[in-house]
Amino acid sequence: MWLNFSGGRALVTGAGKGGDTVKALHALGTAVIAVSRTNTDLVSLSEQCPGVETVCVDLGDWEATERALGNVGPVDLLVNNAATLLMQPFLEVTKDVFDRTFNVNLRSVVQVSQIVARGMIQRGVPGSIVNVSSMVAHVTFPNLAVYSSTKGAMTALTKIMAAELGPYKIRVNSVNPTVVPTAMSQKALTYPDLARKLKERHPLRKFAEVEDVVNSILFLLSDRSASTSGSGILVDAGYLAS
């Protein structure tokens, strides 16, 4: 399926550890703004993708985010990928972990999407927003009470955004992956047999590859999904069917 993003401008959060989406958009001729709180990751990304704009900011800080992105300029495509995974059993959840997780995983989605959507509306142009969620928005795993709650809330937020921004021709969708081979996902596999048992629960007997998630993001960003909004693509190797 041929995708054409040339002439557009995309903003991708969580681009330091999630640079594959930036690389894919860059390869398709998109001007990309990569946002991360880790400057070394952004430097590496800039070397791999010459011309990519970089913004170093902690999206968990509302005021710093406003300063960094408030005048970001025209954006046509937005990928809300930034997230943090801090594992705690429910009875041990602390205020700091709760606040930090919700600030990064959910509040930043609201703030960055407001900035981008207001710009789209002022310019009178259509746009597409993709929120990177997780299959744990729908299923439970031990020690992920707070993280799962942010992703469950993201499901509702995606639908609300789609409903309110739809009249402005702005589409909003999500992707909900299973475990992918990233540093963050590995945090959830701290027990020796968990990875094996979890993989066996997937009908395809595999986890998702990063490329699988990126391809779903690109589809939802593109005009190939022009009639899709308020939806979520499960990239879960069939887990929810098991």
XYZ file of C-alpha atoms in Angstrom, residues 50-190:
141
model
C 19.272 14.445 8.726
C 16.831 17.325 8.752
C 14.663 16.061 11.588
C 13.831 18.804 14.092
C 14.403 17.864 17.717
C 12.842 19.157 20.920
C 14.198 18.041 24.293
C 11.570 18.362 27.019
C 10.063 16.328 29.836
C 6.411 16.002 28.840
C 5.546 15.267 32.457
C 6.211 18.963 33.134
C 3.224 20.996 31.876
C 4.931 24.393 31.960
C 8.117 23.160 30.273
C 6.048 21.463 27.568
C 4.133 24.666 26.910
C 7.380 26.594 26.547
C 8.920 23.972 24.265
C 5.953 23.246 22.002
C 3.611 26.233 22.374
C 5.036 27.810 19.217
C 5.959 24.625 17.376
C 4.342 25.809 14.152
C 2.093 23.947 11.720
C 1.687 20.214 12.338
C -0.420 17.900 10.166
C 0.250 14.564 11.866
C 0.726 13.768 15.547
C 1.897 10.567 17.213
C 1.518 10.570 21.002
C 4.074 7.887 21.822
C 5.661 9.137 25.062
C 5.117 6.846 28.036
C 6.670 5.653 31.242
C 6.238 2.259 32.901
C 6.703 2.197 36.674
C 5.683 -1.156 38.109
C 4.097 -1.464 41.545
C 1.590 -3.881 43.078
C -1.766 -2.185 43.607
C -1.424 -2.119 47.407
C 1.973 -0.451 47.110
C 1.086 2.254 44.573
C 2.540 5.592 45.660
C 1.396 9.108 44.902
C 4.642 9.892 43.086
C 4.350 6.904 40.755
C 0.663 7.578 40.149
C 1.211 11.264 39.361
C 4.304 10.728 37.210
C 2.662 7.971 35.154
C -0.546 9.876 34.516
C 1.318 13.105 33.773
C 3.480 11.482 31.104
C 1.150 8.832 29.708
C -2.139 10.723 29.648
C -1.904 14.386 30.585
C 0.773 15.034 27.978
C -1.514 13.527 25.331
C -4.154 16.095 26.234
C -1.703 18.994 26.274
C 0.242 18.184 23.099
C -2.935 17.284 21.210
C -4.526 20.595 22.242
C -1.527 22.518 20.914
C -1.513 20.626 17.613
C -5.293 20.520 17.097
C -5.700 24.251 17.772
C -3.119 24.913 15.091
C -4.933 22.656 12.623
C -8.235 24.405 13.330
C -6.723 27.865 12.974
C -5.209 26.886 9.628
C -8.434 25.203 8.495
C -6.679 21.971 7.523
C -7.498 18.308 8.213
C -5.198 16.245 10.371
C -4.586 12.869 11.957
C -3.615 12.013 15.524
C -2.518 8.560 16.701
C -2.284 7.708 20.389
C 0.033 4.812 21.183
C -1.780 2.714 23.768
C -1.418 -0.936 24.780
C -3.401 -4.132 24.943
C -3.323 -3.698 28.740
C -6.035 -1.113 28.212
C -8.241 -4.214 27.857
C -6.540 -6.967 29.890
C -4.857 -7.082 33.293
C -1.343 -7.970 34.358
C 0.151 -7.937 37.879
C 1.948 -4.796 39.033
C 0.625 -2.661 36.166
C -2.345 -1.071 37.935
C -1.314 2.516 37.228
C 0.124 1.977 33.756
C -2.945 -0.017 32.670
C -5.208 2.677 34.063
C -3.536 5.311 31.886
C -4.038 3.160 28.812
C -7.654 2.395 29.693
C -8.253 6.117 30.095
C -6.544 6.691 26.749
C -9.213 4.550 25.069
C -11.923 6.895 26.337
C -9.832 9.970 25.572
C -9.252 8.823 21.983
C -12.992 8.455 21.416
C -13.771 11.821 23.015
C -11.101 13.538 20.934
C -12.429 11.896 17.781
C -15.962 13.055 18.551
C -15.034 16.657 19.343
C -12.368 17.137 16.671
C -14.188 15.283 13.900
C -16.159 18.338 12.735
C -12.795 19.992 12.022
C -11.746 16.999 9.867
C -9.239 15.848 12.464
C -9.156 12.070 12.919
C -8.013 10.471 16.189
C -7.205 6.781 16.627
C -4.992 4.512 18.713
C -2.777 1.477 18.309
C -2.781 -1.120 21.074
C 0.257 -3.393 20.877
C 1.162 -6.442 22.875
C 4.736 -6.766 24.138
C 7.281 -5.427 21.662
C 11.080 -5.713 21.953
C 11.726 -2.349 23.614
C 13.442 -1.461 26.859
C 10.149 -0.383 28.427
C 8.326 -3.598 27.552
C 11.086 -5.709 29.050
C 10.334 -4.171 32.446
C 7.076 -6.105 32.461
C 8.872 -9.425 31.928
C 10.864 -9.551 35.126
